[in-house]
Amino acid sequence: MEIDDLYAMIPRVPCPPGCITCCENFGVPSRTPVEDERIKAYLKEKGMSVKEATGTRCPYVTERGCSIYPVRPFICRLYGTSPNYMCIENYRPERLLSLEEEEELLHLYYLHFSEERR
Ligand code: SF4
Ligand code: SF4
């Protein structure tokens, strides 16, 4: 399984343009080594540097949204789509994942991609 296959299983949340509430409140998102490498490669390609977090704000959030959106980690994609990750602005995907589906996605994520959590 590739990480993109897992991402494709996550519904999209119809976030309103410019909303960054979750990015500003939950700190630096956890990521697996493969995601870390994808982020570093993307930053390099865009001439950007790796950022350190301060407080609870993700270092990659900007006034215009996520600056690493194409390579944002699994947890950012899962947020808002399932029972334990409900959007605090009350936006919902077309179909909310069930608890079982949420558990299955998390299981697949850690099984295939998490040799060492960061
Ligand atoms: S998931 Fe919710 S809080 Fe996060 S950007 Fe979308 S609408 Fe905003
Ligand atoms: S990586 Fe992007 S989507 Fe995830 S918390 Fe940071 S700014 Fe938000």
mmCIF file of N, CA and C and ligand atoms in Angstrom:
data_model
loop_
_atom_site.group_PDB
_atom_site.id
_atom_site.type_symbol
_atom_site.label_atom_id
_atom_site.label_comp_id
_atom_site.label_asym_id
_atom_site.label_seq_id
_atom_site.Cartn_x
_atom_site.Cartn_y
_atom_site.Cartn_z
ATOM 1 N N MET A 1 0.839 -1.201 0.000
ATOM 2 C CA MET A 1 0.000 0.000 0.000
ATOM 3 C C MET A 1 0.876 1.255 0.000
ATOM 4 N N GLU A 2 0.509 2.214 -0.826
ATOM 5 C CA GLU A 2 1.204 3.496 -0.845
ATOM 6 C C GLU A 2 0.419 4.483 0.012
ATOM 7 N N ILE A 3 1.100 5.485 0.507
ATOM 8 C CA ILE A 3 0.416 6.455 1.374
ATOM 9 C C ILE A 3 -0.718 7.168 0.625
ATOM 10 N N ASP A 4 -0.559 7.372 -0.680
ATOM 11 C CA ASP A 4 -1.630 8.020 -1.451
ATOM 12 C C ASP A 4 -2.888 7.146 -1.525
ATOM 13 N N ASP A 5 -2.702 5.810 -1.480
ATOM 14 C CA ASP A 5 -3.860 4.906 -1.491
ATOM 15 C C ASP A 5 -4.675 5.104 -0.213
ATOM 16 N N LEU A 6 -3.970 5.281 0.886
ATOM 17 C CA LEU A 6 -4.644 5.499 2.165
ATOM 18 C C LEU A 6 -5.339 6.866 2.166
ATOM 19 N N TYR A 7 -4.651 7.874 1.689
ATOM 20 C CA TYR A 7 -5.250 9.214 1.632
ATOM 21 C C TYR A 7 -6.539 9.201 0.805
ATOM 22 N N ALA A 8 -6.530 8.385 -0.254
ATOM 23 C CA ALA A 8 -7.690 8.353 -1.161
ATOM 24 C C ALA A 8 -8.929 7.767 -0.473
ATOM 25 N N MET A 9 -8.741 7.089 0.647
ATOM 26 C CA MET A 9 -9.862 6.477 1.363
ATOM 27 C C MET A 9 -10.534 7.462 2.329
ATOM 28 N N ILE A 10 -9.962 8.646 2.462
ATOM 29 C CA ILE A 10 -10.485 9.624 3.424
ATOM 30 C C ILE A 10 -11.395 10.613 2.699
ATOM 31 N N PRO A 11 -12.632 10.797 3.195
ATOM 32 C CA PRO A 11 -13.532 11.771 2.551
ATOM 33 C C PRO A 11 -12.993 13.194 2.688
ATOM 34 N N ARG A 12 -13.452 14.061 1.806
ATOM 35 C CA ARG A 12 -13.042 15.458 1.886
ATOM 36 C C ARG A 12 -14.051 16.263 2.698
ATOM 37 N N VAL A 13 -13.543 17.167 3.502
ATOM 38 C CA VAL A 13 -14.422 18.069 4.252
ATOM 39 C C VAL A 13 -14.537 19.361 3.433
ATOM 40 N N PRO A 14 -15.768 19.854 3.242
ATOM 41 C CA PRO A 14 -15.932 21.087 2.461
ATOM 42 C C PRO A 14 -15.589 22.324 3.285
ATOM 43 N N CYS A 15 -14.330 22.475 3.604
ATOM 44 C CA CYS A 15 -13.908 23.602 4.449
ATOM 45 C C CYS A 15 -14.138 24.924 3.724
ATOM 46 N N PRO A 16 -14.645 25.928 4.421
ATOM 47 C CA PRO A 16 -14.816 27.229 3.765
ATOM 48 C C PRO A 16 -13.452 27.842 3.463
ATOM 49 N N PRO A 17 -13.327 28.590 2.371
ATOM 50 C CA PRO A 17 -12.038 29.187 2.016
ATOM 51 C C PRO A 17 -11.457 29.988 3.174
ATOM 52 N N GLY A 18 -10.198 29.758 3.445
ATOM 53 C CA GLY A 18 -9.517 30.543 4.477
ATOM 54 C C GLY A 18 -9.628 30.006 5.880
ATOM 55 N N CYS A 19 -10.436 28.952 6.096
ATOM 56 C CA CYS A 19 -10.545 28.437 7.469
ATOM 57 C C CYS A 19 -9.256 27.725 7.861
ATOM 58 N N ILE A 20 -8.708 28.128 8.999
ATOM 59 C CA ILE A 20 -7.487 27.493 9.501
ATOM 60 C C ILE A 20 -7.640 27.193 10.997
ATOM 61 N N THR A 21 -8.876 27.104 11.449
ATOM 62 C CA THR A 21 -9.126 26.909 12.880
ATOM 63 C C THR A 21 -8.412 25.677 13.428
ATOM 64 N N CYS A 22 -8.548 24.552 12.733
ATOM 65 C CA CYS A 22 -7.910 23.341 13.280
ATOM 66 C C CYS A 22 -6.387 23.459 13.235
ATOM 67 N N CYS A 23 -5.861 24.084 12.193
ATOM 68 C CA CYS A 23 -4.406 24.220 12.064
ATOM 69 C C CYS A 23 -3.834 25.116 13.154
ATOM 70 N N GLU A 24 -4.652 26.004 13.666
ATOM 71 C CA GLU A 24 -4.158 26.958 14.666
ATOM 72 C C GLU A 24 -4.272 26.441 16.083
ATOM 73 N N ASN A 25 -4.993 25.344 16.250
ATOM 74 C CA ASN A 25 -5.299 24.922 17.616
ATOM 75 C C ASN A 25 -4.750 23.582 18.059
ATOM 76 N N PHE A 26 -4.270 22.785 17.139
ATOM 77 C CA PHE A 26 -3.885 21.434 17.544
ATOM 78 C C PHE A 26 -2.407 21.131 17.400
ATOM 79 N N GLY A 27 -1.614 22.152 17.303
ATOM 80 C CA GLY A 27 -0.178 21.935 17.296
ATOM 81 C C GLY A 27 0.345 21.345 16.007
ATOM 82 N N VAL A 28 1.569 20.896 16.073
ATOM 83 C CA VAL A 28 2.205 20.320 14.894
ATOM 84 C C VAL A 28 1.609 18.945 14.650
ATOM 85 N N PRO A 29 1.121 18.677 13.457
ATOM 86 C CA PRO A 29 0.536 17.358 13.221
ATOM 87 C C PRO A 29 1.586 16.249 13.285
ATOM 88 N N SER A 30 1.181 15.113 13.860
ATOM 89 C CA SER A 30 2.097 13.975 13.874
ATOM 90 C C SER A 30 2.240 13.466 12.444
ATOM 91 N N ARG A 31 3.338 12.858 12.158
ATOM 92 C CA ARG A 31 3.573 12.355 10.803
ATOM 93 C C ARG A 31 4.518 11.174 10.873
ATOM 94 N N THR A 32 4.445 10.331 9.887
ATOM 95 C CA THR A 32 5.296 9.162 9.809
ATOM 96 C C THR A 32 6.530 9.511 8.971
ATOM 97 N N PRO A 33 7.548 8.638 8.986
ATOM 98 C CA PRO A 33 8.764 8.938 8.212
ATOM 99 C C PRO A 33 8.493 9.209 6.736
ATOM 100 N N VAL A 34 7.621 8.421 6.126
ATOM 101 C CA VAL A 34 7.356 8.631 4.704
ATOM 102 C C VAL A 34 6.717 10.004 4.469
ATOM 103 N N GLU A 35 5.887 10.441 5.382
ATOM 104 C CA GLU A 35 5.256 11.758 5.247
ATOM 105 C C GLU A 35 6.276 12.866 5.482
ATOM 106 N N ASP A 36 7.161 12.620 6.431
ATOM 107 C CA ASP A 36 8.212 13.592 6.707
ATOM 108 C C ASP A 36 9.082 13.808 5.462
ATOM 109 N N GLU A 37 9.406 12.713 4.803
ATOM 110 C CA GLU A 37 10.234 12.812 3.591
ATOM 111 C C GLU A 37 9.495 13.546 2.490
ATOM 112 N N ARG A 38 8.217 13.272 2.354
ATOM 113 C CA ARG A 38 7.426 13.966 1.323
ATOM 114 C C ARG A 38 7.360 15.468 1.607
ATOM 115 N N ILE A 39 7.211 15.816 2.862
ATOM 116 C CA ILE A 39 7.158 17.236 3.225
ATOM 117 C C ILE A 39 8.498 17.907 2.929
ATOM 118 N N LYS A 40 9.594 17.234 3.302
ATOM 119 C CA LYS A 40 10.927 17.820 3.065
ATOM 120 C C LYS A 40 11.176 18.006 1.575
ATOM 121 N N ALA A 41 10.789 17.014 0.777
ATOM 122 C CA ALA A 41 10.994 17.105 -0.673
ATOM 123 C C ALA A 41 10.162 18.254 -1.250
ATOM 124 N N TYR A 42 8.946 18.399 -0.753
ATOM 125 C CA TYR A 42 8.067 19.469 -1.247
ATOM 126 C C TYR A 42 8.644 20.840 -0.879
ATOM 127 N N LEU A 43 9.116 20.964 0.346
ATOM 128 C CA LEU A 43 9.690 22.234 0.800
ATOM 129 C C LEU A 43 10.910 22.596 -0.041
ATOM 130 N N LYS A 44 11.734 21.584 -0.321
ATOM 131 C CA LYS A 44 12.932 21.812 -1.118
ATOM 132 C C LYS A 44 12.551 22.282 -2.523
ATOM 133 N N GLU A 45 11.584 21.585 -3.098
ATOM 134 C CA GLU A 45 11.117 21.926 -4.447
ATOM 135 C C GLU A 45 10.586 23.362 -4.506
ATOM 136 N N LYS A 46 9.938 23.781 -3.440
ATOM 137 C CA LYS A 46 9.347 25.125 -3.412
ATOM 138 C C LYS A 46 10.300 26.180 -2.855
ATOM 139 N N GLY A 47 11.526 25.763 -2.508
ATOM 140 C CA GLY A 47 12.480 26.721 -1.963
ATOM 141 C C GLY A 47 12.125 27.190 -0.575
ATOM 142 N N MET A 48 11.420 26.336 0.166
ATOM 143 C CA MET A 48 11.019 26.675 1.529
ATOM 144 C C MET A 48 11.847 25.838 2.500
ATOM 145 N N SER A 49 11.868 26.258 3.761
ATOM 146 C CA SER A 49 12.653 25.504 4.734
ATOM 147 C C SER A 49 11.761 24.817 5.773
ATOM 148 N N VAL A 50 12.336 23.801 6.404
ATOM 149 C CA VAL A 50 11.636 23.084 7.470
ATOM 150 C C VAL A 50 11.438 24.058 8.625
ATOM 151 N N LYS A 51 10.254 24.060 9.209
ATOM 152 C CA LYS A 51 9.970 25.012 10.289
ATOM 153 C C LYS A 51 9.759 24.293 11.611
ATOM 154 N N GLU A 52 10.140 24.962 12.669
ATOM 155 C CA GLU A 52 9.912 24.423 14.007
ATOM 156 C C GLU A 52 8.631 25.043 14.571
ATOM 157 N N ALA A 53 7.922 24.244 15.339
ATOM 158 C CA ALA A 53 6.668 24.737 15.914
ATOM 159 C C ALA A 53 6.896 25.499 17.207
ATOM 160 N N THR A 54 6.015 26.439 17.436
ATOM 161 C CA THR A 54 5.993 27.093 18.742
ATOM 162 C C THR A 54 4.533 27.099 19.191
ATOM 163 N N GLY A 55 4.293 26.704 20.413
ATOM 164 C CA GLY A 55 2.915 26.681 20.918
ATOM 165 C C GLY A 55 2.081 25.633 20.208
ATOM 166 N N THR A 56 0.803 25.953 20.032
ATOM 167 C CA THR A 56 -0.120 24.967 19.466
ATOM 168 C C THR A 56 -0.404 25.211 17.985
ATOM 169 N N ARG A 57 0.298 26.168 17.398
ATOM 170 C CA ARG A 57 0.025 26.518 15.989
ATOM 171 C C ARG A 57 0.953 25.725 15.074
ATOM 172 N N CYS A 58 0.393 25.114 14.073
ATOM 173 C CA CYS A 58 1.222 24.387 13.113
ATOM 174 C C CYS A 58 2.135 25.388 12.403
ATOM 175 N N PRO A 59 3.414 25.073 12.252
ATOM 176 C CA PRO A 59 4.330 26.035 11.628
ATOM 177 C C PRO A 59 4.091 26.223 10.130
ATOM 178 N N TYR A 60 3.252 25.389 9.538
ATOM 179 C CA TYR A 60 3.025 25.505 8.098
ATOM 180 C C TYR A 60 1.711 26.192 7.746
ATOM 181 N N VAL A 61 1.022 26.671 8.771
ATOM 182 C CA VAL A 61 -0.223 27.382 8.461
ATOM 183 C C VAL A 61 0.103 28.844 8.125
ATOM 184 N N THR A 62 -0.625 29.385 7.146
ATOM 185 C CA THR A 62 -0.461 30.788 6.768
ATOM 186 C C THR A 62 -1.846 31.428 6.758
ATOM 187 N N GLU A 63 -1.876 32.706 6.531
ATOM 188 C CA GLU A 63 -3.166 33.407 6.457
ATOM 189 C C GLU A 63 -4.024 32.864 5.320
ATOM 190 N N ARG A 64 -3.368 32.303 4.308
ATOM 191 C CA ARG A 64 -4.099 31.778 3.146
ATOM 192 C C ARG A 64 -4.334 30.271 3.235
ATOM 193 N N GLY A 65 -3.978 29.664 4.358
ATOM 194 C CA GLY A 65 -4.194 28.229 4.520
ATOM 195 C C GLY A 65 -2.886 27.466 4.658
ATOM 196 N N CYS A 66 -2.961 26.183 4.370
ATOM 197 C CA CYS A 66 -1.808 25.299 4.553
ATOM 198 C C CYS A 66 -0.777 25.510 3.441
ATOM 199 N N SER A 67 0.468 25.759 3.819
ATOM 200 C CA SER A 67 1.514 26.007 2.819
ATOM 201 C C SER A 67 2.111 24.712 2.282
ATOM 202 N N ILE A 68 1.715 23.580 2.857
ATOM 203 C CA ILE A 68 2.194 22.287 2.345
ATOM 204 C C ILE A 68 0.995 21.396 1.999
ATOM 205 N N TYR A 69 -0.077 22.016 1.578
ATOM 206 C CA TYR A 69 -1.347 21.312 1.381
ATOM 207 C C TYR A 69 -1.239 20.005 0.582
ATOM 208 N N PRO A 70 -0.533 19.961 -0.544
ATOM 209 C CA PRO A 70 -0.482 18.710 -1.321
ATOM 210 C C PRO A 70 0.172 17.546 -0.564
ATOM 211 N N VAL A 71 0.991 17.858 0.435
ATOM 212 C CA VAL A 71 1.683 16.790 1.168
ATOM 213 C C VAL A 71 1.347 16.814 2.660
ATOM 214 N N ARG A 72 0.222 17.432 3.007
ATOM 215 C CA ARG A 72 -0.164 17.473 4.424
ATOM 216 C C ARG A 72 -0.353 16.038 4.938
ATOM 217 N N PRO A 73 -0.016 15.818 6.211
ATOM 218 C CA PRO A 73 -0.053 14.456 6.755
ATOM 219 C C PRO A 73 -1.459 13.861 6.890
ATOM 220 N N PHE A 74 -1.467 12.588 7.110
ATOM 221 C CA PHE A 74 -2.697 11.797 7.284
ATOM 222 C C PHE A 74 -3.653 12.429 8.300
ATOM 223 N N ILE A 75 -3.131 12.806 9.452
ATOM 224 C CA ILE A 75 -4.015 13.283 10.516
ATOM 225 C C ILE A 75 -4.740 14.571 10.109
ATOM 226 N N CYS A 76 -4.095 15.403 9.297
ATOM 227 C CA CYS A 76 -4.748 16.635 8.801
ATOM 228 C C CYS A 76 -5.889 16.271 7.860
ATOM 229 N N ARG A 77 -5.701 15.206 7.106
ATOM 230 C CA ARG A 77 -6.730 14.770 6.158
ATOM 231 C C ARG A 77 -7.892 14.092 6.882
ATOM 232 N N LEU A 78 -7.569 13.359 7.955
ATOM 233 C CA LEU A 78 -8.610 12.645 8.703
ATOM 234 C C LEU A 78 -9.482 13.610 9.512
ATOM 235 N N TYR A 79 -8.871 14.718 9.908
ATOM 236 C CA TYR A 79 -9.587 15.662 10.767
ATOM 237 C C TYR A 79 -10.884 16.146 10.101
ATOM 238 N N GLY A 80 -11.970 16.037 10.836
ATOM 239 C CA GLY A 80 -13.275 16.471 10.322
ATOM 240 C C GLY A 80 -14.071 15.376 9.640
ATOM 241 N N THR A 81 -13.481 14.183 9.518
ATOM 242 C CA THR A 81 -14.156 13.138 8.737
ATOM 243 C C THR A 81 -14.699 11.981 9.561
ATOM 244 N N SER A 82 -14.401 11.957 10.860
ATOM 245 C CA SER A 82 -14.781 10.759 11.625
ATOM 246 C C SER A 82 -15.115 11.108 13.076
ATOM 247 N N PRO A 83 -15.782 10.169 13.767
ATOM 248 C CA PRO A 83 -16.324 10.462 15.103
ATOM 249 C C PRO A 83 -15.338 11.053 16.104
ATOM 250 N N ASN A 84 -14.108 10.583 16.113
ATOM 251 C CA ASN A 84 -13.147 11.108 17.082
ATOM 252 C C ASN A 84 -12.377 12.324 16.572
ATOM 253 N N TYR A 85 -12.680 12.744 15.361
ATOM 254 C CA TYR A 85 -11.976 13.890 14.768
ATOM 255 C C TYR A 85 -12.971 14.850 14.130
ATOM 256 N N MET A 86 -13.997 15.206 14.893
ATOM 257 C CA MET A 86 -15.028 16.094 14.356
ATOM 258 C C MET A 86 -14.500 17.524 14.239
ATOM 259 N N CYS A 87 -14.909 18.184 13.175
ATOM 260 C CA CYS A 87 -14.503 19.572 12.926
ATOM 261 C C CYS A 87 -15.116 20.490 13.982
ATOM 262 N N ILE A 88 -14.295 21.332 14.589
ATOM 263 C CA ILE A 88 -14.833 22.207 15.639
ATOM 264 C C ILE A 88 -15.636 23.370 15.055
ATOM 265 N N GLU A 89 -15.603 23.529 13.741
ATOM 266 C CA GLU A 89 -16.441 24.553 13.090
ATOM 267 C C GLU A 89 -17.739 23.930 12.559
ATOM 268 N N ASN A 90 -17.926 22.661 12.852
ATOM 269 C CA ASN A 90 -19.153 21.933 12.468
ATOM 270 C C ASN A 90 -19.339 21.704 10.974
ATOM 271 N N TYR A 91 -18.262 21.684 10.224
ATOM 272 C CA TYR A 91 -18.366 21.269 8.813
ATOM 273 C C TYR A 91 -18.263 19.756 8.769
ATOM 274 N N ARG A 92 -18.981 19.166 7.831
ATOM 275 C CA ARG A 92 -19.020 17.707 7.732
ATOM 276 C C ARG A 92 -18.745 17.260 6.307
ATOM 277 N N PRO A 93 -18.120 16.102 6.163
ATOM 278 C CA PRO A 93 -17.961 15.568 4.809
ATOM 279 C C PRO A 93 -19.308 15.059 4.312
ATOM 280 N N GLU A 94 -19.388 14.733 3.038
ATOM 281 C CA GLU A 94 -20.640 14.221 2.478
ATOM 282 C C GLU A 94 -21.104 13.000 3.269
ATOM 283 N N ARG A 95 -20.147 12.156 3.632
ATOM 284 C CA ARG A 95 -20.476 10.994 4.466
ATOM 285 C C ARG A 95 -19.424 10.879 5.569
ATOM 286 N N LEU A 96 -19.902 11.010 6.804
ATOM 287 C CA LEU A 96 -18.995 10.876 7.944
ATOM 288 C C LEU A 96 -18.565 9.410 8.075
ATOM 289 N N LEU A 97 -17.292 9.177 8.317
ATOM 290 C CA LEU A 97 -16.830 7.801 8.508
ATOM 291 C C LEU A 97 -17.419 7.246 9.799
ATOM 292 N N SER A 98 -17.625 5.944 9.829
ATOM 293 C CA SER A 98 -18.071 5.304 11.074
ATOM 294 C C SER A 98 -16.852 5.128 11.982
ATOM 295 N N LEU A 99 -17.121 4.800 13.221
ATOM 296 C CA LEU A 99 -16.021 4.554 14.158
ATOM 297 C C LEU A 99 -15.154 3.397 13.670
ATOM 298 N N GLU A 100 -15.804 2.378 13.116
ATOM 299 C CA GLU A 100 -15.060 1.210 12.612
ATOM 300 C C GLU A 100 -14.149 1.609 11.447
ATOM 301 N N GLU A 101 -14.662 2.460 10.565
ATOM 302 C CA GLU A 101 -13.840 2.909 9.426
ATOM 303 C C GLU A 101 -12.663 3.769 9.898
ATOM 304 N N GLU A 102 -12.943 4.607 10.881
ATOM 305 C CA GLU A 102 -11.872 5.437 11.449
ATOM 306 C C GLU A 102 -10.781 4.528 12.034
ATOM 307 N N GLU A 103 -11.200 3.525 12.779
ATOM 308 C CA GLU A 103 -10.232 2.604 13.394
ATOM 309 C C GLU A 103 -9.445 1.851 12.334
ATOM 310 N N GLU A 104 -10.114 1.457 11.261
ATOM 311 C CA GLU A 104 -9.452 0.729 10.193
ATOM 312 C C GLU A 104 -8.401 1.606 9.505
ATOM 313 N N LEU A 105 -8.748 2.850 9.240
ATOM 314 C CA LEU A 105 -7.787 3.753 8.593
ATOM 315 C C LEU A 105 -6.568 3.973 9.494
ATOM 316 N N LEU A 106 -6.822 4.189 10.779
ATOM 317 C CA LEU A 106 -5.706 4.384 11.711
ATOM 318 C C LEU A 106 -4.845 3.130 11.791
ATOM 319 N N HIS A 107 -5.513 1.982 11.777
ATOM 320 C CA HIS A 107 -4.793 0.710 11.814
ATOM 321 C C HIS A 107 -3.880 0.577 10.589
ATOM 322 N N LEU A 108 -4.440 0.851 9.409
ATOM 323 C CA LEU A 108 -3.656 0.750 8.173
ATOM 324 C C LEU A 108 -2.489 1.740 8.189
ATOM 325 N N TYR A 109 -2.776 2.922 8.696
ATOM 326 C CA TYR A 109 -1.750 3.979 8.742
ATOM 327 C C TYR A 109 -0.553 3.515 9.589
ATOM 328 N N TYR A 110 -0.837 3.051 10.792
ATOM 329 C CA TYR A 110 0.271 2.659 11.661
ATOM 330 C C TYR A 110 0.919 1.352 11.204
ATOM 331 N N LEU A 111 0.106 0.462 10.682
ATOM 332 C CA LEU A 111 0.635 -0.820 10.221
ATOM 333 C C LEU A 111 1.639 -0.632 9.075
ATOM 334 N N HIS A 112 1.286 0.197 8.117
ATOM 335 C CA HIS A 112 2.108 0.312 6.908
ATOM 336 C C HIS A 112 3.148 1.422 6.947
ATOM 337 N N PHE A 113 2.920 2.441 7.746
ATOM 338 C CA PHE A 113 3.773 3.622 7.592
ATOM 339 C C PHE A 113 4.480 4.101 8.853
ATOM 340 N N SER A 114 4.191 3.488 9.976
ATOM 341 C CA SER A 114 4.770 4.042 11.188
ATOM 342 C C SER A 114 5.829 3.159 11.819
ATOM 343 N N GLU A 115 7.034 3.140 11.249
ATOM 344 C CA GLU A 115 8.109 2.422 11.920
ATOM 345 C C GLU A 115 8.450 3.162 13.200
ATOM 346 N N GLU A 116 8.376 4.503 13.120
ATOM 347 C CA GLU A 116 8.713 5.336 14.269
ATOM 348 C C GLU A 116 7.903 6.613 14.135
ATOM 349 N N ARG A 117 7.052 6.860 15.099
ATOM 350 C CA ARG A 117 6.243 8.084 15.041
ATOM 351 C C ARG A 117 7.112 9.285 15.363
ATOM 352 N N ARG A 118 6.797 10.423 14.730
ATOM 353 C CA ARG A 118 7.563 11.640 14.993
ATOM 354 C C ARG A 118 6.662 12.719 15.558
HETATM 355 S S1 SF4 B 1 -11.722 20.874 9.201
HETATM 356 FE FE1 SF4 B 1 -13.035 22.413 10.104
HETATM 357 S S2 SF4 B 1 -11.702 23.707 11.356
HETATM 358 FE FE2 SF4 B 1 -10.401 22.557 9.926
HETATM 359 S S3 SF4 B 1 -10.135 23.918 8.139
HETATM 360 FE FE3 SF4 B 1 -11.913 22.563 7.735
HETATM 361 S S4 SF4 B 1 -13.706 23.727 8.400
HETATM 362 FE FE4 SF4 B 1 -11.893 24.685 9.342
HETATM 363 S S1 SF4 B 2 0.177 20.651 7.890
HETATM 364 FE FE1 SF4 B 2 -1.252 22.035 6.882
HETATM 365 S S2 SF4 B 2 -3.295 21.117 7.167
HETATM 366 FE FE2 SF4 B 2 -1.901 20.183 8.664
HETATM 367 S S3 SF4 B 2 -2.099 21.420 10.523
HETATM 368 FE FE3 SF4 B 2 -0.375 22.249 9.344
HETATM 369 S S4 SF4 B 2 -1.232 23.891 8.124
HETATM 370 FE FE4 SF4 B 2 -2.943 22.614 8.818
#
